[in-house]
mmCIF file with all atom_site columns, C-alpha atoms and ligand atoms in Angstrom:
data_model
loop_
_atom_site.group_PDB
_atom_site.id
_atom_site.type_symbol
_atom_site.label_atom_id
_atom_site.label_alt_id
_atom_site.label_comp_id
_atom_site.label_asym_id
_atom_site.label_entity_id
_atom_site.label_seq_id
_atom_site.pdbx_PDB_ins_code
_atom_site.Cartn_x
_atom_site.Cartn_y
_atom_site.Cartn_z
_atom_site.occupancy
_atom_site.B_iso_or_equiv
_atom_site.pdbx_formal_charge
_atom_site.auth_seq_id
_atom_site.auth_comp_id
_atom_site.auth_asym_id
_atom_site.auth_atom_id
_atom_site.pdbx_PDB_model_num
ATOM   1   C CA . MET A 1 1   ? 23.281 17.765 2.031   1.00 0.00 ? 1   MET A CA 1
ATOM   2   C CA . GLY A 1 2   ? 21.411 15.070 0.042   1.00 0.00 ? 2   GLY A CA 1
ATOM   3   C CA . GLU A 1 3   ? 18.147 15.438 -1.845  1.00 0.00 ? 3   GLU A CA 1
ATOM   4   C CA . LYS A 1 4   ? 15.218 16.532 0.354   1.00 0.00 ? 4   LYS A CA 1
ATOM   5   C CA . ILE A 1 5   ? 12.312 14.058 0.395   1.00 0.00 ? 5   ILE A CA 1
ATOM   6   C CA . PHE A 1 6   ? 9.025  14.841 2.195   1.00 0.00 ? 6   PHE A CA 1
ATOM   7   C CA . VAL A 1 7   ? 7.657  11.881 4.162   1.00 0.00 ? 7   VAL A CA 1
ATOM   8   C CA . GLY A 1 8   ? 4.385  11.375 5.983   1.00 0.00 ? 8   GLY A CA 1
ATOM   9   C CA . ALA A 1 9   ? 1.999  8.773  7.274   1.00 0.00 ? 9   ALA A CA 1
ATOM   10  C CA . ASP A 1 10  ? -1.126 8.242  9.321   1.00 0.00 ? 10  ASP A CA 1
ATOM   11  C CA . HIS A 1 11  ? -1.256 6.029  12.513  1.00 0.00 ? 11  HIS A CA 1
ATOM   12  C CA . VAL A 1 12  ? -1.370 2.793  10.454  1.00 0.00 ? 12  VAL A CA 1
ATOM   13  C CA . GLY A 1 13  ? 1.724  3.730  8.538   1.00 0.00 ? 13  GLY A CA 1
ATOM   14  C CA . PHE A 1 14  ? 3.496  5.307  11.509  1.00 0.00 ? 14  PHE A CA 1
ATOM   15  C CA . ASN A 1 15  ? 6.018  2.493  12.203  1.00 0.00 ? 15  ASN A CA 1
ATOM   16  C CA . LEU A 1 16  ? 6.827  1.978  8.509   1.00 0.00 ? 16  LEU A CA 1
ATOM   17  C CA . LYS A 1 17  ? 7.213  5.683  8.015   1.00 0.00 ? 17  LYS A CA 1
ATOM   18  C CA . ASN A 1 18  ? 9.816  5.850  10.787  1.00 0.00 ? 18  ASN A CA 1
ATOM   19  C CA . ARG A 1 19  ? 11.703 2.944  9.155   1.00 0.00 ? 19  ARG A CA 1
ATOM   20  C CA . LEU A 1 20  ? 11.622 4.819  5.742   1.00 0.00 ? 20  LEU A CA 1
ATOM   21  C CA . VAL A 1 21  ? 12.948 7.967  7.303   1.00 0.00 ? 21  VAL A CA 1
ATOM   22  C CA . ASP A 1 22  ? 15.804 6.088  8.913   1.00 0.00 ? 22  ASP A CA 1
ATOM   23  C CA . GLU A 1 23  ? 16.560 4.308  5.663   1.00 0.00 ? 23  GLU A CA 1
ATOM   24  C CA . LEU A 1 24  ? 16.486 7.558  3.663   1.00 0.00 ? 24  LEU A CA 1
ATOM   25  C CA . LYS A 1 25  ? 19.036 9.123  6.040   1.00 0.00 ? 25  LYS A CA 1
ATOM   26  C CA . LYS A 1 26  ? 21.268 5.950  5.704   1.00 0.00 ? 26  LYS A CA 1
ATOM   27  C CA . LEU A 1 27  ? 21.113 6.376  1.970   1.00 0.00 ? 27  LEU A CA 1
ATOM   28  C CA . GLY A 1 28  ? 22.286 9.938  2.192   1.00 0.00 ? 28  GLY A CA 1
ATOM   29  C CA . TYR A 1 29  ? 18.892 11.710 1.566   1.00 0.00 ? 29  TYR A CA 1
ATOM   30  C CA . GLU A 1 30  ? 17.470 14.481 3.722   1.00 0.00 ? 30  GLU A CA 1
ATOM   31  C CA . PRO A 1 31  ? 13.993 13.270 4.688   1.00 0.00 ? 31  PRO A CA 1
ATOM   32  C CA . ILE A 1 32  ? 11.610 16.001 5.839   1.00 0.00 ? 32  ILE A CA 1
ATOM   33  C CA . ASP A 1 33  ? 9.268  14.151 8.237   1.00 0.00 ? 33  ASP A CA 1
ATOM   34  C CA . VAL A 1 34  ? 5.918  15.910 8.330   1.00 0.00 ? 34  VAL A CA 1
ATOM   35  C CA . GLY A 1 35  ? 4.692  13.473 10.971  1.00 0.00 ? 35  GLY A CA 1
ATOM   36  C CA . PRO A 1 36  ? 3.039  12.097 12.910  1.00 0.00 ? 36  PRO A CA 1
ATOM   37  C CA . LYS A 1 37  ? 5.794  12.348 15.457  1.00 0.00 ? 37  LYS A CA 1
ATOM   38  C CA . LYS A 1 38  ? 3.952  10.111 17.868  1.00 0.00 ? 38  LYS A CA 1
ATOM   39  C CA . LEU A 1 39  ? 1.401  7.412  17.425  1.00 0.00 ? 39  LEU A CA 1
ATOM   40  C CA . ASP A 1 40  ? -2.165 8.784  17.540  1.00 0.00 ? 40  ASP A CA 1
ATOM   41  C CA . PRO A 1 41  ? -4.858 6.275  16.575  1.00 0.00 ? 41  PRO A CA 1
ATOM   42  C CA . ALA A 1 42  ? -7.213 9.207  15.878  1.00 0.00 ? 42  ALA A CA 1
ATOM   43  C CA . ASP A 1 43  ? -5.156 10.995 13.265  1.00 0.00 ? 43  ASP A CA 1
ATOM   44  C CA . ASP A 1 44  ? -6.375 11.466 9.682   1.00 0.00 ? 44  ASP A CA 1
ATOM   45  C CA . TYR A 1 45  ? -4.333 10.645 6.536   1.00 0.00 ? 45  TYR A CA 1
ATOM   46  C CA . PRO A 1 46  ? -5.239 13.918 4.618   1.00 0.00 ? 46  PRO A CA 1
ATOM   47  C CA . ASP A 1 47  ? -3.482 15.973 7.311   1.00 0.00 ? 47  ASP A CA 1
ATOM   48  C CA . TYR A 1 48  ? -0.197 14.267 6.279   1.00 0.00 ? 48  TYR A CA 1
ATOM   49  C CA . ALA A 1 49  ? -0.846 13.683 2.553   1.00 0.00 ? 49  ALA A CA 1
ATOM   50  C CA . LYS A 1 50  ? -1.411 17.418 1.872   1.00 0.00 ? 50  LYS A CA 1
ATOM   51  C CA . PRO A 1 51  ? 1.891  18.860 3.100   1.00 0.00 ? 51  PRO A CA 1
ATOM   52  C CA . VAL A 1 52  ? 3.858  16.208 1.293   1.00 0.00 ? 52  VAL A CA 1
ATOM   53  C CA . ALA A 1 53  ? 1.854  16.490 -1.963  1.00 0.00 ? 53  ALA A CA 1
ATOM   54  C CA . LYS A 1 54  ? 2.003  20.294 -1.728  1.00 0.00 ? 54  LYS A CA 1
ATOM   55  C CA . ALA A 1 55  ? 5.792  20.267 -1.547  1.00 0.00 ? 55  ALA A CA 1
ATOM   56  C CA . VAL A 1 56  ? 6.038  18.005 -4.603  1.00 0.00 ? 56  VAL A CA 1
ATOM   57  C CA . SER A 1 57  ? 3.397  19.941 -6.525  1.00 0.00 ? 57  SER A CA 1
ATOM   58  C CA . SER A 1 58  ? 4.996  23.284 -5.860  1.00 0.00 ? 58  SER A CA 1
ATOM   59  C CA . GLY A 1 59  ? 8.456  22.110 -6.857  1.00 0.00 ? 59  GLY A CA 1
ATOM   60  C CA . GLU A 1 60  ? 9.852  22.704 -3.385  1.00 0.00 ? 60  GLU A CA 1
ATOM   61  C CA . VAL A 1 61  ? 11.091 19.092 -3.616  1.00 0.00 ? 61  VAL A CA 1
ATOM   62  C CA . GLN A 1 62  ? 11.251 16.555 -6.395  1.00 0.00 ? 62  GLN A CA 1
ATOM   63  C CA . ARG A 1 63  ? 9.928  13.578 -4.471  1.00 0.00 ? 63  ARG A CA 1
ATOM   64  C CA . GLY A 1 64  ? 7.750  12.469 -1.549  1.00 0.00 ? 64  GLY A CA 1
ATOM   65  C CA . VAL A 1 65  ? 6.817  9.251  0.257   1.00 0.00 ? 65  VAL A CA 1
ATOM   66  C CA . LEU A 1 66  ? 3.535  8.500  2.077   1.00 0.00 ? 66  LEU A CA 1
ATOM   67  C CA . THR A 1 67  ? 2.051  5.503  3.794   1.00 0.00 ? 67  THR A CA 1
ATOM   68  C CA . CYS A 1 68  ? -1.245 4.621  5.447   1.00 0.00 ? 68  CYS A CA 1
ATOM   69  C CA . GLY A 1 69  ? -3.124 1.227  5.802   1.00 0.00 ? 69  GLY A CA 1
ATOM   70  C CA . THR A 1 70  ? -4.296 0.631  2.247   1.00 0.00 ? 70  THR A CA 1
ATOM   71  C CA . GLY A 1 71  ? -2.408 3.471  0.628   1.00 0.00 ? 71  GLY A CA 1
ATOM   72  C CA . LEU A 1 72  ? -5.704 4.500  -0.964  1.00 0.00 ? 72  LEU A CA 1
ATOM   73  C CA . GLY A 1 73  ? -6.549 7.437  1.229   1.00 0.00 ? 73  GLY A CA 1
ATOM   74  C CA . MET A 1 74  ? -3.096 8.900  0.675   1.00 0.00 ? 74  MET A CA 1
ATOM   75  C CA . SER A 1 75  ? -3.514 8.275  -3.052  1.00 0.00 ? 75  SER A CA 1
ATOM   76  C CA . TYR A 1 76  ? -6.898 10.025 -3.191  1.00 0.00 ? 76  TYR A CA 1
ATOM   77  C CA . ALA A 1 77  ? -5.531 13.083 -1.393  1.00 0.00 ? 77  ALA A CA 1
ATOM   78  C CA . ALA A 1 78  ? -2.081 13.339 -3.023  1.00 0.00 ? 78  ALA A CA 1
ATOM   79  C CA . ASN A 1 79  ? -3.175 12.899 -6.681  1.00 0.00 ? 79  ASN A CA 1
ATOM   80  C CA . ARG A 1 80  ? -5.507 15.957 -6.437  1.00 0.00 ? 80  ARG A CA 1
ATOM   81  C CA . PHE A 1 81  ? -2.413 18.194 -6.498  1.00 0.00 ? 81  PHE A CA 1
ATOM   82  C CA . PRO A 1 82  ? -1.270 19.301 -9.914  1.00 0.00 ? 82  PRO A CA 1
ATOM   83  C CA . LYS A 1 83  ? 1.906  17.677 -11.228 1.00 0.00 ? 83  LYS A CA 1
ATOM   84  C CA . VAL A 1 84  ? 1.776  15.058 -8.521  1.00 0.00 ? 84  VAL A CA 1
ATOM   85  C CA . ARG A 1 85  ? 1.984  11.451 -9.785  1.00 0.00 ? 85  ARG A CA 1
ATOM   86  C CA . ALA A 1 86  ? 1.564  9.416  -6.679  1.00 0.00 ? 86  ALA A CA 1
ATOM   87  C CA . ALA A 1 87  ? 2.015  5.701  -7.150  1.00 0.00 ? 87  ALA A CA 1
ATOM   88  C CA . LEU A 1 88  ? 0.579  3.133  -4.805  1.00 0.00 ? 88  LEU A CA 1
ATOM   89  C CA . ALA A 1 89  ? 3.142  0.281  -4.893  1.00 0.00 ? 89  ALA A CA 1
ATOM   90  C CA . TRP A 1 90  ? 2.832  -2.983 -3.079  1.00 0.00 ? 90  TRP A CA 1
ATOM   91  C CA . ASN A 1 91  ? 5.754  -4.677 -4.739  1.00 0.00 ? 91  ASN A CA 1
ATOM   92  C CA . GLU A 1 92  ? 9.092  -3.743 -6.401  1.00 0.00 ? 92  GLU A CA 1
ATOM   93  C CA . GLN A 1 93  ? 7.872  -4.297 -9.913  1.00 0.00 ? 93  GLN A CA 1
ATOM   94  C CA . ILE A 1 94  ? 4.991  -1.773 -9.638  1.00 0.00 ? 94  ILE A CA 1
ATOM   95  C CA . ALA A 1 95  ? 7.418  0.728  -8.082  1.00 0.00 ? 95  ALA A CA 1
ATOM   96  C CA . GLU A 1 96  ? 9.816  0.170  -10.970 1.00 0.00 ? 96  GLU A CA 1
ATOM   97  C CA . LEU A 1 97  ? 7.124  0.562  -13.608 1.00 0.00 ? 97  LEU A CA 1
ATOM   98  C CA . SER A 1 98  ? 5.670  3.589  -11.870 1.00 0.00 ? 98  SER A CA 1
ATOM   99  C CA . ARG A 1 99  ? 9.057  5.294  -12.470 1.00 0.00 ? 99  ARG A CA 1
ATOM   100 C CA . GLU A 1 100 ? 9.897  3.899  -15.852 1.00 0.00 ? 100 GLU A CA 1
ATOM   101 C CA . HIS A 1 101 ? 6.548  4.604  -17.466 1.00 0.00 ? 101 HIS A CA 1
ATOM   102 C CA . GLY A 1 102 ? 4.735  7.119  -15.223 1.00 0.00 ? 102 GLY A CA 1
ATOM   103 C CA . ASP A 1 103 ? 7.664  9.178  -13.843 1.00 0.00 ? 103 ASP A CA 1
ATOM   104 C CA . SER A 1 104 ? 6.028  8.897  -10.482 1.00 0.00 ? 104 SER A CA 1
ATOM   105 C CA . ASN A 1 105 ? 7.211  11.574 -8.077  1.00 0.00 ? 105 ASN A CA 1
ATOM   106 C CA . LEU A 1 106 ? 5.474  10.333 -4.923  1.00 0.00 ? 106 LEU A CA 1
ATOM   107 C CA . LEU A 1 107 ? 5.627  6.785  -3.566  1.00 0.00 ? 107 LEU A CA 1
ATOM   108 C CA . ILE A 1 108 ? 2.770  5.456  -1.533  1.00 0.00 ? 108 ILE A CA 1
ATOM   109 C CA . LEU A 1 109 ? 3.116  2.222  0.521   1.00 0.00 ? 109 LEU A CA 1
ATOM   110 C CA . PRO A 1 110 ? 0.195  0.261  1.996   1.00 0.00 ? 110 PRO A CA 1
ATOM   111 C CA . ALA A 1 111 ? 1.447  -0.458 5.485   1.00 0.00 ? 111 ALA A CA 1
ATOM   112 C CA . GLN A 1 112 ? -1.181 -3.083 6.150   1.00 0.00 ? 112 GLN A CA 1
ATOM   113 C CA . PHE A 1 113 ? -0.157 -5.125 3.125   1.00 0.00 ? 113 PHE A CA 1
ATOM   114 C CA . VAL A 1 114 ? 3.654  -4.911 3.000   1.00 0.00 ? 114 VAL A CA 1
ATOM   115 C CA . SER A 1 115 ? 6.061  -5.839 5.763   1.00 0.00 ? 115 SER A CA 1
ATOM   116 C CA . GLU A 1 116 ? 8.616  -3.129 6.794   1.00 0.00 ? 116 GLU A CA 1
ATOM   117 C CA . GLU A 1 117 ? 11.283 -5.116 4.993   1.00 0.00 ? 117 GLU A CA 1
ATOM   118 C CA . GLN A 1 118 ? 9.229  -5.194 1.783   1.00 0.00 ? 118 GLN A CA 1
ATOM   119 C CA . GLY A 1 119 ? 8.552  -1.514 2.221   1.00 0.00 ? 119 GLY A CA 1
ATOM   120 C CA . ILE A 1 120 ? 12.284 -0.772 2.371   1.00 0.00 ? 120 ILE A CA 1
ATOM   121 C CA . ASN A 1 121 ? 12.910 -2.845 -0.738  1.00 0.00 ? 121 ASN A CA 1
ATOM   122 C CA . ILE A 1 122 ? 10.141 -1.100 -2.683  1.00 0.00 ? 122 ILE A CA 1
ATOM   123 C CA . LEU A 1 123 ? 11.578 2.219  -1.623  1.00 0.00 ? 123 LEU A CA 1
ATOM   124 C CA . HIS A 1 124 ? 14.994 1.249  -2.876  1.00 0.00 ? 124 HIS A CA 1
ATOM   125 C CA . LYS A 1 125 ? 13.650 0.106  -6.270  1.00 0.00 ? 125 LYS A CA 1
ATOM   126 C CA . TRP A 1 126 ? 11.618 3.366  -6.596  1.00 0.00 ? 126 TRP A CA 1
ATOM   127 C CA . LEU A 1 127 ? 14.609 5.617  -5.746  1.00 0.00 ? 127 LEU A CA 1
ATOM   128 C CA . GLU A 1 128 ? 16.976 3.918  -8.101  1.00 0.00 ? 128 GLU A CA 1
ATOM   129 C CA . THR A 1 129 ? 14.785 3.582  -11.179 1.00 0.00 ? 129 THR A CA 1
ATOM   130 C CA . GLY A 1 130 ? 14.719 6.294  -13.846 1.00 0.00 ? 130 GLY A CA 1
ATOM   131 C CA . PHE A 1 131 ? 12.052 7.474  -16.180 1.00 0.00 ? 131 PHE A CA 1
ATOM   132 C CA . GLU A 1 132 ? 12.195 5.977  -19.668 1.00 0.00 ? 132 GLU A CA 1
ATOM   133 C CA . GLY A 1 133 ? 10.789 9.077  -21.392 1.00 0.00 ? 133 GLY A CA 1
ATOM   134 C CA . GLY A 1 134 ? 9.977  8.629  -25.137 1.00 0.00 ? 134 GLY A CA 1
ATOM   135 C CA . ARG A 1 135 ? 6.362  7.634  -25.719 1.00 0.00 ? 135 ARG A CA 1
ATOM   136 C CA . HIS A 1 136 ? 5.852  7.766  -21.919 1.00 0.00 ? 136 HIS A CA 1
ATOM   137 C CA . GLN A 1 137 ? 6.812  11.406 -21.892 1.00 0.00 ? 137 GLN A CA 1
ATOM   138 C CA . ARG A 1 138 ? 3.984  12.280 -24.191 1.00 0.00 ? 138 ARG A CA 1
ATOM   139 C CA . ARG A 1 139 ? 1.518  10.312 -22.029 1.00 0.00 ? 139 ARG A CA 1
ATOM   140 C CA . VAL A 1 140 ? 2.611  11.957 -18.810 1.00 0.00 ? 140 VAL A CA 1
ATOM   141 C CA . GLU A 1 141 ? 2.398  15.446 -20.413 1.00 0.00 ? 141 GLU A CA 1
ATOM   142 C CA . LYS A 1 142 ? -1.199 14.698 -21.496 1.00 0.00 ? 142 LYS A CA 1
ATOM   143 C CA . ILE A 1 143 ? -2.219 14.170 -17.801 1.00 0.00 ? 143 ILE A CA 1
ATOM   144 C CA . ASP A 1 144 ? -1.975 17.950 -17.113 1.00 0.00 ? 144 ASP A CA 1
ATOM   145 C CA . LYS A 1 145 ? -3.346 19.180 -20.499 1.00 0.00 ? 145 LYS A CA 1
HETATM 146 C C1 . RB5 B 2 .   ? -7.147 4.417  8.830   1.00 0.00 ? 201 RB5 B C1 1
HETATM 147 O O1 . RB5 B 2 .   ? -8.034 3.737  9.573   1.00 0.00 ? 201 RB5 B O1 1
HETATM 148 C C2 . RB5 B 2 .   ? -7.230 3.905  7.392   1.00 0.00 ? 201 RB5 B C2 1
HETATM 149 O O2 . RB5 B 2 .   ? -8.406 4.229  6.839   1.00 0.00 ? 201 RB5 B O2 1
HETATM 150 C C3 . RB5 B 2 .   ? -6.064 4.463  6.522   1.00 0.00 ? 201 RB5 B C3 1
HETATM 151 O O3 . RB5 B 2 .   ? -4.867 4.109  7.130   1.00 0.00 ? 201 RB5 B O3 1
HETATM 152 C C4 . RB5 B 2 .   ? -6.058 4.117  5.179   1.00 0.00 ? 201 RB5 B C4 1
HETATM 153 O O4 . RB5 B 2 .   ? -6.121 2.753  4.965   1.00 0.00 ? 201 RB5 B O4 1
HETATM 154 C C5 . RB5 B 2 .   ? -6.960 4.898  4.260   1.00 0.00 ? 201 RB5 B C5 1
HETATM 155 O O5 . RB5 B 2 .   ? -6.929 4.693  3.038   1.00 0.00 ? 201 RB5 B O5 1
#
C-alpha cells in the first residue's frame, strides 16, 4: 500500500476534494477521505480540518490535504495543531516553496480561486518537492520552541 494521506474539505471544496482523492489513488497513495461524503451546504470547515490536522500532528500520517473556499478557515484551524505546517497554496510556485523552505506537511487549496486542473497541478508539485533543510531546518525548528 502507498503512503496514507488524510484529505478533507467543506462544501465549497467538496468537488475539488473528490478530484484530489481520485488523483492521489491514481498516483499510488492511500488517501483517507474524512469527508464530506456528500454535498451539504451547511457543513463547517473545522469539522474536517481537525481530523486531518490531528492525524498529521500526532504522526499517524506524514501529510494531509484540505480545501475550502478561500483556504483560510482550514488554515486557521489546521495550524493550531502542534507540528502542523499547513500551507495555503494557490499556485505551483507557492506549493514548491512551502515544501523547500517550510517543510509544509499539510497542503490547503482555495477551491474558489483555483480550477480543479490547477488544484491537481499544485498537488503534484507539492507531493514531488523535497525540503531543502540547512538554514530552513533551523527556522522550522524554532516554530515549536
Ligand atoms: C464557507 O462558506 C466558507 O466560509 C469556507 O469555504 C471558507 O472559505 C472559509 O475560510
